[in-house]
Short mmCIF file of C-alpha atoms and ligand atoms in Angstrom, two decimals:
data_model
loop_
_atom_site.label_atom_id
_atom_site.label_comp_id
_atom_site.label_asym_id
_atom_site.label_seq_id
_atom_site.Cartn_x
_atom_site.Cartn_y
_atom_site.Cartn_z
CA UNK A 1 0.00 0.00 0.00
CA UNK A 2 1.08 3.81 -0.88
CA UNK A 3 1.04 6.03 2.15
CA UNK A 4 2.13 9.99 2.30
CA UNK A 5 5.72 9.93 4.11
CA UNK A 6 8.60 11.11 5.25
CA UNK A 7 11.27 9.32 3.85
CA UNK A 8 15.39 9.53 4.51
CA UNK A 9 16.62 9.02 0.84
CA UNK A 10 19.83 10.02 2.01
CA UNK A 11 21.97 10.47 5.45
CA UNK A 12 22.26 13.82 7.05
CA UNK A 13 20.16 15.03 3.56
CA UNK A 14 16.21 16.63 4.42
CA UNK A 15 13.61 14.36 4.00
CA UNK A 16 11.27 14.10 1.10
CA UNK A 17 7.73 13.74 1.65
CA UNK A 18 6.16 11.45 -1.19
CA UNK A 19 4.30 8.34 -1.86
CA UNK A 20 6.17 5.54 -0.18
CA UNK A 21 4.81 2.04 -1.04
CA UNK A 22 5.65 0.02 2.84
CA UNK A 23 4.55 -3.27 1.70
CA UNK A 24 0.87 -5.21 2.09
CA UNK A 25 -0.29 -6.15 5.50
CA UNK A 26 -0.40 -9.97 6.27
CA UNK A 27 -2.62 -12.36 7.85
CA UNK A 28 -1.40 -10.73 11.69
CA UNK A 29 -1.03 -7.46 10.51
CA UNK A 30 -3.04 -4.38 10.98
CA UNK A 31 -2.74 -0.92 9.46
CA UNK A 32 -3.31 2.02 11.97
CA UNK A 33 -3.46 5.41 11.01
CA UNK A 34 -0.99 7.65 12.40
CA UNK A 35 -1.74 11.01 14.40
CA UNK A 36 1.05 11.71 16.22
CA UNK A 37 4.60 10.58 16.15
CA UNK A 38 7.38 11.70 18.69
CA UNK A 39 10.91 12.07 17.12
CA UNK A 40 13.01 10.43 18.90
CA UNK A 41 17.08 11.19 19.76
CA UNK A 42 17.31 7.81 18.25
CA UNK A 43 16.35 9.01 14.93
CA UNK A 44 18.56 11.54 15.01
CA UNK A 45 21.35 9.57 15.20
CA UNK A 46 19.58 7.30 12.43
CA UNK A 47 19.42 10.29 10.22
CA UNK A 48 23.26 11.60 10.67
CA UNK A 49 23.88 7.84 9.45
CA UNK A 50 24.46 6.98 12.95
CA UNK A 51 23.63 3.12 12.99
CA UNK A 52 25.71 1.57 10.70
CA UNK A 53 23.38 -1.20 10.08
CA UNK A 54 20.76 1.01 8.46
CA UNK A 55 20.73 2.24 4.90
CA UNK A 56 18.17 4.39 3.09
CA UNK A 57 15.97 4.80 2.05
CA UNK A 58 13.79 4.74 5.79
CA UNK A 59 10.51 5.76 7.62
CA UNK A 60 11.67 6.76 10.50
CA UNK A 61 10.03 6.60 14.01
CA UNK A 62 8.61 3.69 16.48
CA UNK A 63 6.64 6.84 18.79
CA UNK A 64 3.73 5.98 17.00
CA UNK A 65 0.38 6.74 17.83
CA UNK A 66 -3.14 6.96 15.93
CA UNK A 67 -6.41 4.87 15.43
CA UNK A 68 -7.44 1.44 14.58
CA UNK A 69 -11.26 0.61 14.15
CA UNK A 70 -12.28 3.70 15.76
CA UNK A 71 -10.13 2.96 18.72
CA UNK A 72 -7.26 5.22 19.69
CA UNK A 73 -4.34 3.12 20.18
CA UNK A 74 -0.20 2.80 20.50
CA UNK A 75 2.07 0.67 18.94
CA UNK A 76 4.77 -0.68 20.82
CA UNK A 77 8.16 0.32 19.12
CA UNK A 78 9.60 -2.73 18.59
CA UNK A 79 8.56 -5.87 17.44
CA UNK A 80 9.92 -9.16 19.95
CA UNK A 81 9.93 -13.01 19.42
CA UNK A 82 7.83 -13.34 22.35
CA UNK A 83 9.88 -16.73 23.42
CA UNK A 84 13.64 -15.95 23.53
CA UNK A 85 15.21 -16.75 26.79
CA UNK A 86 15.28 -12.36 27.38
CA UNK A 87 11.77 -12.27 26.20
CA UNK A 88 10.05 -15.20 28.41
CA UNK A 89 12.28 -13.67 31.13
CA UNK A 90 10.49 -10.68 30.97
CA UNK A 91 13.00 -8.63 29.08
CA UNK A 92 11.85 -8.48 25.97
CA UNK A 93 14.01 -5.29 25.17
CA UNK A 94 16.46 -7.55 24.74
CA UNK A 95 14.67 -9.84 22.94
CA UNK A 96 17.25 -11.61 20.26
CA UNK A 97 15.29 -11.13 17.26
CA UNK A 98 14.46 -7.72 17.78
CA UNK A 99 13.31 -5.27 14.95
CA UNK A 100 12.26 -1.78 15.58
CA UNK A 101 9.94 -0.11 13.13
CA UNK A 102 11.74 3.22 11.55
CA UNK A 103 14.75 0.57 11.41
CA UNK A 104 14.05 -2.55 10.30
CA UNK A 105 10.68 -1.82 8.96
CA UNK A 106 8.38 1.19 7.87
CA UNK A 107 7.84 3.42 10.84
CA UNK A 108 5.87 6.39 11.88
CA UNK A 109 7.17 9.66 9.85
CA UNK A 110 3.96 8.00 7.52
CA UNK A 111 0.52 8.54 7.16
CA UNK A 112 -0.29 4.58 8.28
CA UNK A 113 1.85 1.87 9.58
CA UNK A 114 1.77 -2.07 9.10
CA UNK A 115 1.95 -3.42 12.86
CA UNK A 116 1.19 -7.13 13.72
CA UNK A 117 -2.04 -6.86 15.31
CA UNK A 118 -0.37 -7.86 18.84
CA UNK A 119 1.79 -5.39 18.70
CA UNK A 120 -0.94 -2.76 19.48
CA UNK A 121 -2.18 -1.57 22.61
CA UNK A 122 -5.61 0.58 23.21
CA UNK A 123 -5.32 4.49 24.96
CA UNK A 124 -7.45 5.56 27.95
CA UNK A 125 -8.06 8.63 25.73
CA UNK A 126 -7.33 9.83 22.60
CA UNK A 127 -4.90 13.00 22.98
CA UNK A 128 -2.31 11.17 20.97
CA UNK A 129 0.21 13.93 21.14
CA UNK A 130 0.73 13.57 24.59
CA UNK A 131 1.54 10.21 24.22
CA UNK A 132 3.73 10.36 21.02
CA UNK A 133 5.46 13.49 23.31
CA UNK A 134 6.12 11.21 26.55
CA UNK A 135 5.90 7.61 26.47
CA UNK A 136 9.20 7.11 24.68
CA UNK A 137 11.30 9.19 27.43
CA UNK A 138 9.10 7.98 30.02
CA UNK A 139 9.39 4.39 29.57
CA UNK A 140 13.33 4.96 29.17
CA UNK A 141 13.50 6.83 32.45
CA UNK A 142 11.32 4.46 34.08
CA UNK A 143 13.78 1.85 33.19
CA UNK A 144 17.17 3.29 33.54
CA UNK A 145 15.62 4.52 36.97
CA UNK A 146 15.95 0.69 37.91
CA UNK A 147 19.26 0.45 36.71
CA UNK A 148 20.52 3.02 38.48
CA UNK A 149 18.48 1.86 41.71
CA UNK A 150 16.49 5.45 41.82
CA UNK A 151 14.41 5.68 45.58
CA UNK A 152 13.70 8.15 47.55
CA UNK A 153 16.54 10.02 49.09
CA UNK A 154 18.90 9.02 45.57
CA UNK A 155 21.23 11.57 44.98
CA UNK A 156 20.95 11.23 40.86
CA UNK A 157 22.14 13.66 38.40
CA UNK A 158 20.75 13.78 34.63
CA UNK A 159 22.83 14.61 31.67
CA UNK A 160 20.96 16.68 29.06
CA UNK A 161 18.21 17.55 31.78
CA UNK A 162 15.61 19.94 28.85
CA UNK A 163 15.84 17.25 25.89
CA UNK A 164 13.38 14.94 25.59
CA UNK A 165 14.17 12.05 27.29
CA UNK A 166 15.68 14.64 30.60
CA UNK A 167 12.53 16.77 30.63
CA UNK A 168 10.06 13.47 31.57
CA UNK A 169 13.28 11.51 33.74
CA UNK A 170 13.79 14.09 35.92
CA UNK A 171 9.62 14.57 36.70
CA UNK A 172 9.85 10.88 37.10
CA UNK A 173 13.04 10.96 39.36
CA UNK A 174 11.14 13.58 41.38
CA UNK A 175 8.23 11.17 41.68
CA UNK A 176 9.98 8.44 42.84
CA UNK A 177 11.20 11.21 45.85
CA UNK A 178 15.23 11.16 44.36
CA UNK A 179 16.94 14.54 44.81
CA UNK A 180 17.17 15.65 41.32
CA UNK A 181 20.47 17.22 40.06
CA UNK A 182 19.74 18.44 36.53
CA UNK A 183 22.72 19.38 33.79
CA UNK A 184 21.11 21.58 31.16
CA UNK A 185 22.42 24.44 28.49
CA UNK A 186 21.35 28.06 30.04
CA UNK A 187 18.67 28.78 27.68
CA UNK A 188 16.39 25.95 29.28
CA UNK A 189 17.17 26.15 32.99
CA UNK A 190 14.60 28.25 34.15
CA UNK A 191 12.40 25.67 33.04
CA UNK A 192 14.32 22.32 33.94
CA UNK A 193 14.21 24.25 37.77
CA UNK A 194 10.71 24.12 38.09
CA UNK A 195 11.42 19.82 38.02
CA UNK A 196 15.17 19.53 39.38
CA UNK A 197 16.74 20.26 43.41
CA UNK A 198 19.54 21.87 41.59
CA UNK A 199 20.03 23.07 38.03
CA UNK A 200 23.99 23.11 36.65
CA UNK A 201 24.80 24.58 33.65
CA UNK A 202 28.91 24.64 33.98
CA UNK A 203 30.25 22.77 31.11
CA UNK A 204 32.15 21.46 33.69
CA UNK A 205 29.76 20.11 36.48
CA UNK A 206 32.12 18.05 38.09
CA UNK A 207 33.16 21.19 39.89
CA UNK A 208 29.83 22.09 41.68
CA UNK A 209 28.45 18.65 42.09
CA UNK A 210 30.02 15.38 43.53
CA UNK A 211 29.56 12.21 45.45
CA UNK A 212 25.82 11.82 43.55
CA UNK A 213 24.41 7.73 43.97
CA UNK A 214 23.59 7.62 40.51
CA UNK A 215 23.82 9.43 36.86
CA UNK A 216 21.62 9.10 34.12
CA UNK A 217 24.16 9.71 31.47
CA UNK A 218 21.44 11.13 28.32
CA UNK A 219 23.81 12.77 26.22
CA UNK A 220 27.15 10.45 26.24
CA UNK A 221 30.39 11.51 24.87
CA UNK A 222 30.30 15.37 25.98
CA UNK A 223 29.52 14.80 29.18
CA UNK A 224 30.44 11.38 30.38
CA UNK A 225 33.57 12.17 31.82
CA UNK A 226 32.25 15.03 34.28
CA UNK A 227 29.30 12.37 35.68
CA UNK A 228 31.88 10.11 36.28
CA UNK A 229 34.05 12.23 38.59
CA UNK A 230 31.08 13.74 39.85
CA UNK A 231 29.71 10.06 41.15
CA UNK A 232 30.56 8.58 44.44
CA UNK A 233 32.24 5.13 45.40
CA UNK A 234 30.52 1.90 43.87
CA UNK A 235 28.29 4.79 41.97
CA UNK A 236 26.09 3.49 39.16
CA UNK A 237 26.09 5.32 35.86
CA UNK A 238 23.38 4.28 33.54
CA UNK A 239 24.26 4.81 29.81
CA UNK A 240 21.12 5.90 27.82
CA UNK A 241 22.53 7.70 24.96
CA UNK A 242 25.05 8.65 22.97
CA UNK A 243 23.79 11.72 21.23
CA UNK A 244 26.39 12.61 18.61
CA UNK A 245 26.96 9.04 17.82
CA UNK A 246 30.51 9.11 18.18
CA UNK A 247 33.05 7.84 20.07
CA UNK A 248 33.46 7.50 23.91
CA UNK A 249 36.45 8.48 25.93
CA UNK A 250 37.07 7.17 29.24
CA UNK A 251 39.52 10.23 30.43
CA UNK A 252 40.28 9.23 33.91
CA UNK A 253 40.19 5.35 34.12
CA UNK A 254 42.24 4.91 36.91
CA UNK A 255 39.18 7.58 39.02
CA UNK A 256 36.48 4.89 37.67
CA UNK A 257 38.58 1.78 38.83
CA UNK A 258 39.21 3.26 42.22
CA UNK A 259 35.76 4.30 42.85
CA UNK A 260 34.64 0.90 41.94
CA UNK A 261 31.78 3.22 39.38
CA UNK A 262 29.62 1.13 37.63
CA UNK A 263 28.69 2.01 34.25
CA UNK A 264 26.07 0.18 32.74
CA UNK A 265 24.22 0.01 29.33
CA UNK A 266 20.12 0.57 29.28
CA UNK A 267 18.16 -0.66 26.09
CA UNK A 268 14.90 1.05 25.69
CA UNK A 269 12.43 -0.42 27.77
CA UNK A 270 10.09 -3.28 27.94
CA UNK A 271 6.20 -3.30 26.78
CA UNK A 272 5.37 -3.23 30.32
CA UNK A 273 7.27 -0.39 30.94
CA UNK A 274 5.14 1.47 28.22
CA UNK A 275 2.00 0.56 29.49
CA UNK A 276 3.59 2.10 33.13
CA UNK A 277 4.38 5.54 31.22
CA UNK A 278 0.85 5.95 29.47
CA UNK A 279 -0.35 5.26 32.84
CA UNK A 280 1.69 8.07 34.53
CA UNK A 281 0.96 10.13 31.77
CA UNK A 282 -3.03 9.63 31.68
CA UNK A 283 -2.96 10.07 35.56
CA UNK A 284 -0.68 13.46 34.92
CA UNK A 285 2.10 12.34 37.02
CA UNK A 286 4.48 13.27 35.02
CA UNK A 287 3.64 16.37 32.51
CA UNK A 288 4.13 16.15 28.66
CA UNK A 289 6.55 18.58 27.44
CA UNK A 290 6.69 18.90 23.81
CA UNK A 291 6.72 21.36 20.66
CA UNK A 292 4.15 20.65 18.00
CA UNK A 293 5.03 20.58 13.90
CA UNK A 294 2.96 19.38 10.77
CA UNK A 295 3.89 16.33 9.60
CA UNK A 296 4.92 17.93 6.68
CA UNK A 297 7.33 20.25 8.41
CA UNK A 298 9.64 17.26 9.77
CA UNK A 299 12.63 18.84 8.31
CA UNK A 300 11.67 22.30 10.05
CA UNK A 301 11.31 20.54 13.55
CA UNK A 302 14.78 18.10 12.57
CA UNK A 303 16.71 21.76 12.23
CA UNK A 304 14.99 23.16 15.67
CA UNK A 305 15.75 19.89 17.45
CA UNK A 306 19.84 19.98 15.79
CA UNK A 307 19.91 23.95 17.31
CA UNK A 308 18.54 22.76 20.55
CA UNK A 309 15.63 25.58 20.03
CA UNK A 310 12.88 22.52 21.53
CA UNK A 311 12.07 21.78 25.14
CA UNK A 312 11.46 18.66 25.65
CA UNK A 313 10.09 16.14 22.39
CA UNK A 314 9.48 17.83 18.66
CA UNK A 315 5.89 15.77 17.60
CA UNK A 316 4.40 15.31 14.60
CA UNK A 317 1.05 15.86 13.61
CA UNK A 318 -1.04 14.45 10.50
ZN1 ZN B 401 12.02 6.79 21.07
#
């Protein structure tokens, strides 16, 4: 079938919106009709040519969000085995036959998707944007939270604190009653205050904050080296992204090896970790914080997000 999208003909190239043919849905498939799609830091990284697996042309984006039958469902961004040892263990993020749609199959930067049908979940209501603006982030926080055993009391300081994966941690850090130590660029600190215990925007942190439980490293290469000397002995820091997609530089080894630091990796998140975000985010727990753009503007909202002019998730509307 030919939907309207957004397609990546080329790497680090703007993307042309045409009729894309993304196959026929099969026997277990369904086709919902996108109304909102987050963009993700993933598919930034996708789009600067980032994942070396990948090669265009792509419809990006697994943030996808719309109606089926009259019903206002999700789609869960990746598609799992269901019976790998990860998957029957209940972490299906790591399932072993993994294939996320915007990657390995038409995304949501498109007017409809192909999802197998059991891959789809229903709303509690239909304000899709919200959703398509905060599950993604959520359902990562949620989970490197655990990684990084967030509680109440947790001293735990977030890298790239007014993006869109910082913006909904840190309200979920707060929620969870962790002291909240937010690393942000000036421009957005007023704003990343009203959710933080303490706003830094020192390139280098390391000099006004120390000794924190915990770091929810967002960004990656730029800033990995100040979380690490600015968390304590047998400190965890959970690895979430790696926003320029290049390489990473441990600086000071010998500080990690003495402090016994842990650094650890964190994959997405699992479907029930989704379900746990819409829930937060239908109850308002945490607050969707977004900017809005027409579908048709992706490459308008792709140049705001690269000049860090967006607080919090760029959506997409059809
Ligand atoms: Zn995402």
């Amino acid at each position: 079938m030919r939907v309207l999208a957004a397609v990546l003909r080329e790497f680090n190239k703007p993307f042309s919106i045409e009729e894309y043919d993304i196959g026929e849905p099969g026997p277990n498939d369904v086709v919902v009709r996108v109304k909102a799609e987050g963009i993700c830091g993933r598919d930034l990284v996708i789009w600067r040519g980032g994942f070396k697996n990948l090669k265009p042309p792509l419809i990006l984006g697994h943030e996808i969000f719309g109606e089926l039958n009259g019903k206002s469902v999700g789609v869960f961004g990746a598609i799992t085995d269901g019976t790998c040892p990860y998957c029957r263990a209940g972490k299906d993020n790591l399932c072993l036959n993994l294939q996320f749609f915007g990657e390995n199959r038409p995304g949501g930067y498109a007017e409809a998707v192909i999802a197998p049908r059991n891959n789809v979940f229903e709303l509690p209501d239909s304000d899709y944007v919200k959703y398509a603006a905060a599950v993604c982030p959520l359902a990562t926080a949620i989970h490197a939270s655990k990684l990084g055993n967030a509680s109440p009391g947790t001293r735990v300081l977030v890298t790239g604190a007014g993006g869109g994966v910082g913006i909904h941690a840190i309200q979920y850090l707060k929620y969870l009653g962790a002291y909240v130590i937010s690393i942000t660029s000036p421009s957005k600190a007023d704003f990343v205050a009203k959710y933080s215990d303490e706003v830094i925007t020192d390139r280098e942190f390391s000099r006004k904050v120390r000794d924190v439980d915990a770091v929810l490293e967002v960004v990656g290469a730029a800033t990995i080296n100040e979380s690490l000397r600015a968390l304590r002995r047998e400190g965890t820091l959970v690895l979430i992204g790696n926003t320029e997609g290049e390489e990473i530089r441990l600086m000071r080894p010998a500080l990690t090896v003495m402090r016994e630091h842990r650094i650890v990796g964190s994959a997405a998140y699992t479907r029930r970790e989704v379900i746990e975000a819409v829930d937060l985010l239908h109850r308002g727990v945490v607050k969707p914080i977004y900017r809005i753009y027409s579908f048709k503007d992706v490459n308008k909202a792709y140049d705001d997000l690269m000049n860090q002019r967006v607080l919090g998730r760029a959506v997409l509307v059809f």
